[in-house]
Every structure is written in C-alpha cells, then in structure tokens.
Amino acid sequence: MKVYIDRFEPAERRRWVQEYEVDTAGRSMTVMDVLLHIADHMDPTLAFFRHSMCNHGICARCVLLADGKVCLACTELIGERKLLKLAPVPGKEVVRDLVVRF
C-alpha cells in the first residue's frame, strides 16, 4: 500500500508530503499499525501521537485525517485500501508531522 503523509519540520517551518510503501497484504491493520511500521522499519523521524493506553479509542490524541476523514489512528482499520493519505487534523496547531497541540 502506498502511504502519503503530510510532514512538518517546525525548526525550518518546512512542509512536504512523504511517500512510503507498506506491505499490508493479508494483515488486519489500523492506521496506527501502519504508522508504527513506518516508524520502526522505515523512518524513525516520523512524529505521531501514541499513548501507552492507545488502541482503545479513549484519549483521542491520535486523531488525524485519513483520506480526508477525521478518525482515530488507533481504531481506524485500513481494510483493503491500496492508498492511504494521512494529514494532521484541521483546526489545530501542528507541532510536528501528525502531532497537533490540544
């Protein structure tokens, strides 16, 4: 699956979209699983919110836009998507990449 993520580097005030290729075939994954795979195996500089109690949809700190829809990364299943576009939730100050200030 191709994953496009809106990135933001605050020190340089630089914005860009970065593309990743993630093998999701035959696996049931959430958006959070995809982000963790990217951070663990491809790009440790990717910033997104993960809480120790994540994957329960309780704290809502992992809120983001997935294909233009506001969702929680920890509960949003990717299903059979071949393409995933991720961006910070609108209306909040972006701290870095997908992390916003609440």
Short mmCIF file of C-alpha atoms in Angstrom, two decimals:
data_model
loop_
_atom_site.label_atom_id
_atom_site.label_comp_id
_atom_site.label_asym_id
_atom_site.label_seq_id
_atom_site.Cartn_x
_atom_site.Cartn_y
_atom_site.Cartn_z
CA MET A 1 0.00 0.00 0.00
CA LYS A 2 1.21 3.50 -0.80
CA VAL A 3 1.06 5.82 2.19
CA TYR A 4 1.35 9.59 1.78
CA ILE A 5 1.95 11.57 4.96
CA ASP A 6 1.91 15.34 5.39
CA ARG A 7 5.15 16.21 7.17
CA PHE A 8 6.11 19.40 9.03
CA GLU A 9 9.53 20.37 10.41
CA PRO A 10 8.98 23.25 12.86
CA ALA A 11 12.61 24.41 13.15
CA GLU A 12 12.73 25.12 9.43
CA ARG A 13 8.98 25.76 9.01
CA ARG A 14 9.17 23.24 6.15
CA ARG A 15 6.14 21.29 4.90
CA TRP A 16 6.16 18.38 2.45
CA VAL A 17 4.39 15.14 1.62
CA GLN A 18 6.40 11.96 2.04
CA GLU A 19 5.59 8.67 0.35
CA TYR A 20 6.09 5.23 1.90
CA GLU A 21 5.36 1.73 0.63
CA VAL A 22 4.00 -0.60 3.32
CA ASP A 23 3.24 -4.30 2.79
CA THR A 24 -0.21 -4.78 4.30
CA ALA A 25 -1.24 -7.86 2.30
CA GLY A 26 -3.10 -10.44 4.36
CA ARG A 27 -2.90 -8.44 7.58
CA SER A 28 -5.64 -6.70 9.53
CA MET A 29 -4.13 -3.33 10.41
CA THR A 30 -5.16 0.01 11.83
CA VAL A 31 -3.74 3.34 10.74
CA MET A 32 -1.70 3.25 13.98
CA ASP A 33 -0.22 -0.13 12.97
CA VAL A 34 0.85 1.41 9.65
CA LEU A 35 2.42 4.41 11.42
CA LEU A 36 4.26 2.13 13.86
CA HIS A 37 5.57 0.01 10.99
CA ILE A 38 6.88 3.10 9.21
CA ALA A 39 8.50 4.47 12.39
CA ASP A 40 10.02 1.12 13.40
CA HIS A 41 11.23 -0.09 9.99
CA MET A 42 11.48 2.84 7.60
CA ASP A 43 11.62 6.30 9.14
CA PRO A 44 12.23 6.85 12.86
CA THR A 45 11.84 10.62 12.37
CA LEU A 46 8.09 10.37 11.73
CA ALA A 47 6.17 12.10 14.54
CA PHE A 48 2.69 10.94 15.56
CA PHE A 49 0.92 10.56 18.88
CA ARG A 50 0.97 7.17 20.61
CA HIS A 51 -0.07 6.73 24.22
CA SER A 52 0.60 3.67 26.37
CA MET A 53 -3.16 3.06 26.51
CA CYS A 54 -3.62 3.53 22.77
CA ASN A 55 -5.66 1.17 20.62
CA HIS A 56 -8.75 1.67 22.76
CA GLY A 57 -10.12 4.87 21.18
CA ILE A 58 -10.32 6.58 24.56
CA CYS A 59 -7.91 9.53 24.70
CA ALA A 60 -8.41 10.73 21.07
CA ARG A 61 -4.89 12.20 20.95
CA CYS A 62 -4.13 10.16 17.82
CA VAL A 63 -6.85 11.97 15.87
CA LEU A 64 -5.84 12.71 12.28
CA LEU A 65 -7.18 12.85 8.74
CA ALA A 66 -7.14 9.53 6.88
CA ASP A 67 -8.16 10.03 3.26
CA GLY A 68 -9.87 13.29 4.25
CA LYS A 69 -11.90 11.73 7.08
CA VAL A 70 -11.33 12.66 10.72
CA CYS A 71 -10.60 9.47 12.65
CA LEU A 72 -8.60 7.92 15.47
CA ALA A 73 -5.46 6.24 14.15
CA CYS A 74 -5.68 3.57 16.85
CA THR A 75 -9.12 2.32 15.81
CA GLU A 76 -9.38 3.11 12.07
CA LEU A 77 -8.95 -0.10 10.08
CA ILE A 78 -7.22 0.24 6.71
CA GLY A 79 -9.19 -2.61 5.16
CA GLU A 80 -8.37 -3.29 1.51
CA ARG A 81 -7.03 0.18 0.73
CA LYS A 82 -4.25 0.44 -1.82
CA LEU A 83 -3.59 4.09 -1.00
CA LEU A 84 -3.69 5.98 2.31
CA LYS A 85 -3.28 9.74 2.71
CA LEU A 86 -2.60 10.95 6.25
CA ALA A 87 -2.58 14.53 7.49
CA PRO A 88 -2.90 16.36 10.82
CA VAL A 89 -6.43 17.09 11.98
CA PRO A 90 -7.51 20.55 10.79
CA GLY A 91 -8.14 23.45 13.12
CA LYS A 92 -5.25 22.67 15.47
CA GLU A 93 -1.68 23.95 15.62
CA VAL A 94 0.67 21.40 14.08
CA VAL A 95 3.61 20.69 16.39
CA ARG A 96 5.40 18.28 14.05
CA ASP A 97 4.16 15.92 11.31
CA LEU A 98 0.88 14.41 12.60
CA VAL A 99 1.18 15.77 16.17
CA VAL A 100 -1.12 18.69 16.98
CA ARG A 101 -1.46 20.87 20.07
CA PHE A 102 -4.66 20.33 22.09
#
